[in-house]
CSV table of C-alpha atoms and ligand atoms in Angstrom, one decimal:
chain,number,residue,atom,x,y,z
R,254,UNK,CA,-11.2,50.9,-16.7
R,255,UNK,CA,-7.5,50.4,-15.9
R,256,UNK,CA,-5.3,52.0,-18.1
R,257,UNK,CA,-3.3,49.0,-18.5
R,258,UNK,CA,-7.0,47.0,-19.6
R,259,UNK,CA,-7.3,49.6,-22.4
R,260,UNK,CA,-4.6,47.6,-24.5
R,261,UNK,CA,-6.7,44.3,-24.1
R,262,UNK,CA,-9.8,45.9,-25.7
R,263,UNK,CA,-11.0,45.3,-29.3
R,264,UNK,CA,-13.5,47.0,-31.2
R,265,UNK,CA,-16.6,44.7,-32.2
R,266,UNK,CA,-16.9,46.4,-35.6
R,267,UNK,CA,-17.0,44.4,-38.7
R,268,UNK,CA,-13.0,44.6,-39.5
R,269,UNK,CA,-9.9,42.9,-38.5
R,270,UNK,CA,-9.2,43.1,-34.8
R,271,UNK,CA,-8.3,46.8,-33.8
R,272,UNK,CA,-7.5,48.3,-30.5
R,273,UNK,CA,-9.2,51.2,-29.0
R,274,UNK,CA,-7.7,54.7,-28.3
R,275,UNK,CA,-8.8,56.2,-24.9
R,276,UNK,CA,-9.7,59.9,-24.1
R,277,UNK,CA,-10.0,60.0,-20.4
R,278,UNK,CA,-12.2,62.9,-18.5
R,279,UNK,CA,-11.6,61.7,-15.1
R,280,UNK,CA,-9.2,59.3,-14.3
R,281,UNK,CA,-8.3,57.9,-10.4
R,282,UNK,CA,-5.5,56.1,-9.8
R,283,UNK,CA,-4.8,55.0,-13.1
R,284,UNK,CA,-8.6,53.9,-13.7
R,285,UNK,CA,-10.7,55.9,-16.5
R,286,UNK,CA,-13.9,56.6,-14.4
R,287,UNK,CA,-15.3,58.7,-17.1
R,288,UNK,CA,-14.1,58.8,-20.8
R,289,UNK,CA,-14.7,57.4,-24.3
R,290,UNK,CA,-13.0,54.8,-26.2
R,291,UNK,CA,-12.5,55.2,-29.9
R,292,UNK,CA,-12.0,52.6,-32.6
R,293,UNK,CA,-9.4,54.2,-35.4
R,294,UNK,CA,-10.5,51.8,-38.1
R,295,UNK,CA,-14.3,52.3,-37.9
R,296,UNK,CA,-14.8,55.4,-35.6
R,297,UNK,CA,-17.0,53.3,-33.0
R,298,UNK,CA,-17.2,55.1,-29.9
R,299,UNK,CA,-17.8,53.1,-26.5
R,300,UNK,CA,-18.4,55.4,-23.3
R,301,UNK,CA,-17.0,55.0,-20.1
R,302,UNK,CA,-19.2,55.8,-17.1
R,303,UNK,CA,-18.4,55.0,-13.3
R,304,UNK,CA,-15.5,53.0,-14.4
R,305,UNK,CA,-17.6,50.7,-16.5
R,306,UNK,CA,-16.9,50.8,-20.6
R,307,UNK,CA,-20.2,50.4,-22.6
R,308,UNK,CA,-19.9,47.8,-25.3
R,309,UNK,CA,-24.0,47.2,-25.8
R,310,UNK,CA,-23.9,49.5,-28.8
R,311,UNK,CA,-27.4,50.6,-27.3
R,312,UNK,CA,-28.7,47.1,-27.5
R,313,UNK,CA,-28.5,46.8,-23.1
R,314,UNK,CA,-26.4,44.4,-21.4
R,315,UNK,CA,-27.2,40.7,-21.6
R,316,UNK,CA,-29.8,39.4,-18.8
R,317,UNK,CA,-26.4,38.6,-16.9
R,318,UNK,CA,-26.5,41.6,-15.0
R,319,UNK,CA,-29.9,40.9,-13.3
R,320,UNK,CA,-28.7,37.8,-12.1
R,321,UNK,CA,-28.7,37.5,-8.5
R,322,UNK,CA,-28.1,33.8,-7.7
R,323,UNK,CA,-27.3,32.3,-4.1
R,324,UNK,CA,-24.8,34.2,-1.8
R,325,UNK,CA,-21.1,33.6,-2.1
R,326,UNK,CA,-19.6,31.7,0.8
R,327,UNK,CA,-16.5,32.8,2.8
R,328,UNK,CA,-13.8,30.7,1.0
R,329,UNK,CA,-15.3,31.3,-2.4
R,330,UNK,CA,-12.7,33.6,-3.5
R,331,UNK,CA,-9.9,31.3,-2.5
R,332,UNK,CA,-11.5,28.8,-4.4
R,333,UNK,CA,-11.9,30.6,-7.5
R,334,UNK,CA,-8.3,31.6,-7.5
R,335,UNK,CA,-7.5,28.1,-7.1
R,336,UNK,CA,-9.7,27.1,-9.9
R,337,UNK,CA,-8.4,30.0,-12.2
R,338,UNK,CA,-4.8,28.5,-11.1
R,339,UNK,CA,-3.8,31.9,-9.9
R,340,UNK,CA,-0.8,31.0,-8.4
R,341,UNK,CA,1.5,33.4,-10.3
R,342,UNK,CA,0.9,36.9,-10.9
R,343,UNK,CA,0.5,39.1,-14.0
R,344,UNK,CA,-2.1,39.3,-16.7
R,345,UNK,CA,-5.9,39.4,-16.3
R,346,UNK,CA,-8.9,37.3,-15.6
R,347,UNK,CA,-12.6,37.9,-16.9
R,348,UNK,CA,-15.4,37.4,-14.2
R,349,UNK,CA,-18.8,37.2,-15.7
R,350,UNK,CA,-22.2,38.1,-13.9
R,351,UNK,CA,-22.0,37.6,-10.4
R,352,UNK,CA,-18.9,36.4,-10.0
R,353,UNK,CA,-17.8,40.1,-10.1
R,354,UNK,CA,-18.8,40.0,-6.4
R,355,UNK,CA,-15.8,38.2,-5.8
R,356,UNK,CA,-13.3,40.5,-7.8
R,357,UNK,CA,-12.0,42.5,-5.0
R,358,UNK,CA,-11.3,39.4,-2.7
R,359,UNK,CA,-9.7,37.8,-5.7
R,360,UNK,CA,-7.2,40.7,-5.9
R,361,UNK,CA,-6.1,40.3,-2.6
R,362,UNK,CA,-5.2,37.0,-3.1
R,363,UNK,CA,-3.6,37.1,-6.6
R,364,UNK,CA,-1.7,39.9,-8.2
R,365,UNK,CA,-3.8,39.8,-11.5
R,366,UNK,CA,-5.8,42.5,-13.1
R,367,UNK,CA,-9.6,41.5,-13.2
R,368,UNK,CA,-12.1,42.7,-16.0
R,369,UNK,CA,-15.7,41.9,-14.8
R,370,UNK,CA,-18.5,42.0,-17.5
R,371,UNK,CA,-21.9,43.2,-16.5
R,372,UNK,CA,-21.3,43.1,-12.9
R,373,UNK,CA,-24.2,43.2,-10.4
R,374,UNK,CA,-25.3,46.7,-8.7
R,375,UNK,CA,-22.7,47.3,-6.0
R,376,UNK,CA,-19.2,46.2,-7.4
R,377,UNK,CA,-17.0,49.0,-7.4
R,378,UNK,CA,-14.3,49.8,-9.9
R,379,UNK,CA,-11.1,50.8,-9.4
R,380,UNK,CA,-8.1,49.0,-7.5
R,381,UNK,CA,-7.1,46.7,-10.5
R,382,UNK,CA,-10.9,45.7,-11.2
R,383,UNK,CA,-12.3,47.2,-14.7
R,384,UNK,CA,-15.7,46.8,-16.1
R,385,UNK,CA,-17.3,46.2,-19.2
R,386,UNK,CA,-21.0,46.1,-20.0
R,387,UNK,CA,-21.6,43.8,-23.0
R,388,UNK,CA,-24.6,42.5,-25.3
R,389,UNK,CA,-23.5,39.2,-26.9
R,390,UNK,CA,-19.8,39.3,-27.7
R,391,UNK,CA,-16.6,40.0,-25.6
R,392,UNK,CA,-14.5,43.1,-26.8
R,393,UNK,CA,-11.2,41.7,-25.6
R,394,UNK,CA,-8.1,40.4,-27.6
R,395,UNK,CA,-8.5,36.7,-28.7
R,396,UNK,CA,-6.5,34.2,-26.5
R,397,UNK,CA,-5.6,37.3,-23.8
R,398,UNK,CA,-7.0,36.0,-20.8
R,399,UNK,CA,-5.4,33.7,-18.4
R,400,UNK,CA,-8.9,32.6,-17.4
R,401,UNK,CA,-12.8,33.2,-17.2
R,402,UNK,CA,-15.4,32.3,-15.0
R,403,UNK,CA,-18.9,32.2,-16.2
R,404,UNK,CA,-22.3,32.5,-14.1
R,405,UNK,CA,-25.7,31.1,-15.1
R,406,UNK,CA,-26.9,34.2,-16.2
R,407,UNK,CA,-23.8,34.4,-18.7
R,408,UNK,CA,-24.2,30.8,-20.5
R,409,UNK,CA,-25.1,32.9,-23.8
R,410,UNK,CA,-21.6,34.5,-23.6
R,411,UNK,CA,-19.6,31.5,-22.8
R,412,UNK,CA,-18.3,30.8,-26.3
R,413,UNK,CA,-17.2,34.4,-26.8
R,414,UNK,CA,-15.8,34.6,-23.5
R,415,UNK,CA,-13.9,31.2,-24.0
R,416,UNK,CA,-12.3,32.7,-27.3
R,417,UNK,CA,-10.7,35.2,-25.2
R,418,UNK,CA,-8.7,32.7,-22.9
R,419,UNK,CA,-5.3,31.7,-23.9
R,420,UNK,CA,-5.1,27.9,-24.9
R,421,UNK,CA,-4.6,26.0,-21.8
R,422,UNK,CA,-6.2,28.8,-19.6
R,423,UNK,CA,-8.6,28.0,-17.0
R,424,UNK,CA,-12.6,28.2,-17.4
R,425,UNK,CA,-14.3,28.0,-14.6
R,426,UNK,CA,-18.4,27.5,-14.5
R,427,UNK,CA,-21.4,27.3,-12.0
R,428,UNK,CA,-22.6,23.6,-11.9
R,429,UNK,CA,-25.9,24.7,-13.9
R,430,UNK,CA,-23.7,26.0,-16.8
R,431,UNK,CA,-23.3,23.4,-19.4
R,432,UNK,CA,-19.6,22.5,-20.1
R,433,UNK,CA,-18.7,24.5,-23.4
R,434,UNK,CA,-17.2,22.6,-26.5
R,435,UNK,CA,-13.5,23.4,-26.4
R,436,UNK,CA,-13.1,22.9,-22.8
R,437,UNK,CA,-11.5,19.8,-21.4
R,438,UNK,CA,-12.9,19.2,-17.9
R,439,UNK,CA,-10.6,18.9,-15.0
R,440,UNK,CA,-12.7,18.8,-12.1
R,441,UNK,CA,-16.2,19.0,-10.9
R,442,UNK,CA,-18.3,19.2,-7.6
R,443,UNK,CA,-22.2,20.2,-6.8
R,444,UNK,CA,-21.4,23.8,-7.1
R,445,UNK,CA,-18.9,24.5,-9.7
R,446,UNK,CA,-16.8,22.8,-12.4
R,447,UNK,CA,-13.3,23.9,-13.7
R,448,UNK,CA,-11.7,22.9,-17.1
R,449,UNK,CA,-8.9,24.1,-19.4
R,450,UNK,CA,-9.3,25.6,-23.0
R,451,UNK,CA,-8.5,23.1,-25.7
R,452,UNK,CA,-5.9,23.9,-28.4
R,453,UNK,CA,-2.4,25.2,-29.0
R,454,UNK,CA,-0.8,22.6,-27.2
R,455,UNK,CA,2.3,20.3,-28.6
R,456,UNK,CA,-0.2,17.4,-28.8
R,457,UNK,CA,-2.8,19.1,-30.9
R,458,UNK,CA,-0.3,20.4,-33.3
R,459,UNK,CA,1.0,16.9,-33.8
R,460,UNK,CA,-2.4,15.4,-34.6
R,461,UNK,CA,-2.8,18.4,-37.0
R,462,UNK,CA,0.3,17.9,-38.5
R,463,UNK,CA,-0.7,14.1,-39.5
R,464,UNK,CA,-4.2,14.7,-40.2
R,465,UNK,CA,-4.5,17.6,-43.1
R,466,UNK,CA,-6.6,19.6,-43.7
R,467,UNK,CA,-6.4,21.4,-40.4
R,468,UNK,CA,-9.1,23.5,-39.1
R,469,UNK,CA,-8.4,26.8,-37.3
R,470,UNK,CA,-9.5,27.3,-33.6
B,156,ZN,ZN1,-13.9,49.5,-35.2
């Protein structure tokens, strides 16, 4: 759990969005490898072990963690960087499930932080890659991610994950993942699709202004 990413984490408690306070027992190169995150509002505690913060609240990670899937191909990290439009640095992207296998290769291609959710066994935390273990909700600030990649095993988390993406940000899915509502399809091939999160653009504001009552996103 990189110290910069801590600022992006949010409590899952039933109260207004709240950041979390980190207490580190063991840190390696700005990554909290062992410690705890605490909510100043409801006192919830989320332990960090082996660099992965546990937000499952004792319910166990979603089945995404067990999904193996076909192996990635040599140029898949390059393809993922392109689909996520990582031509500039800064910010972070969220990789769900088996996409985590490309996290370090992606970091070598683009200077962005990477958060992996329910990563498969063998994915190391550190070097800008931070891990979270989640059940049914994504504990990140709304609209804060540059983009998200969804694997088949994480389909149930798609809506919660997309809400963390900034309007216009990229959403990537494996071909078998149904295109979520709120995502405008940009391109599709036999293995993947890529879209943009709708909302927040000038056109949408114009439409809303002429058609009250507006609905929130
Ligand atoms: Zn809380």
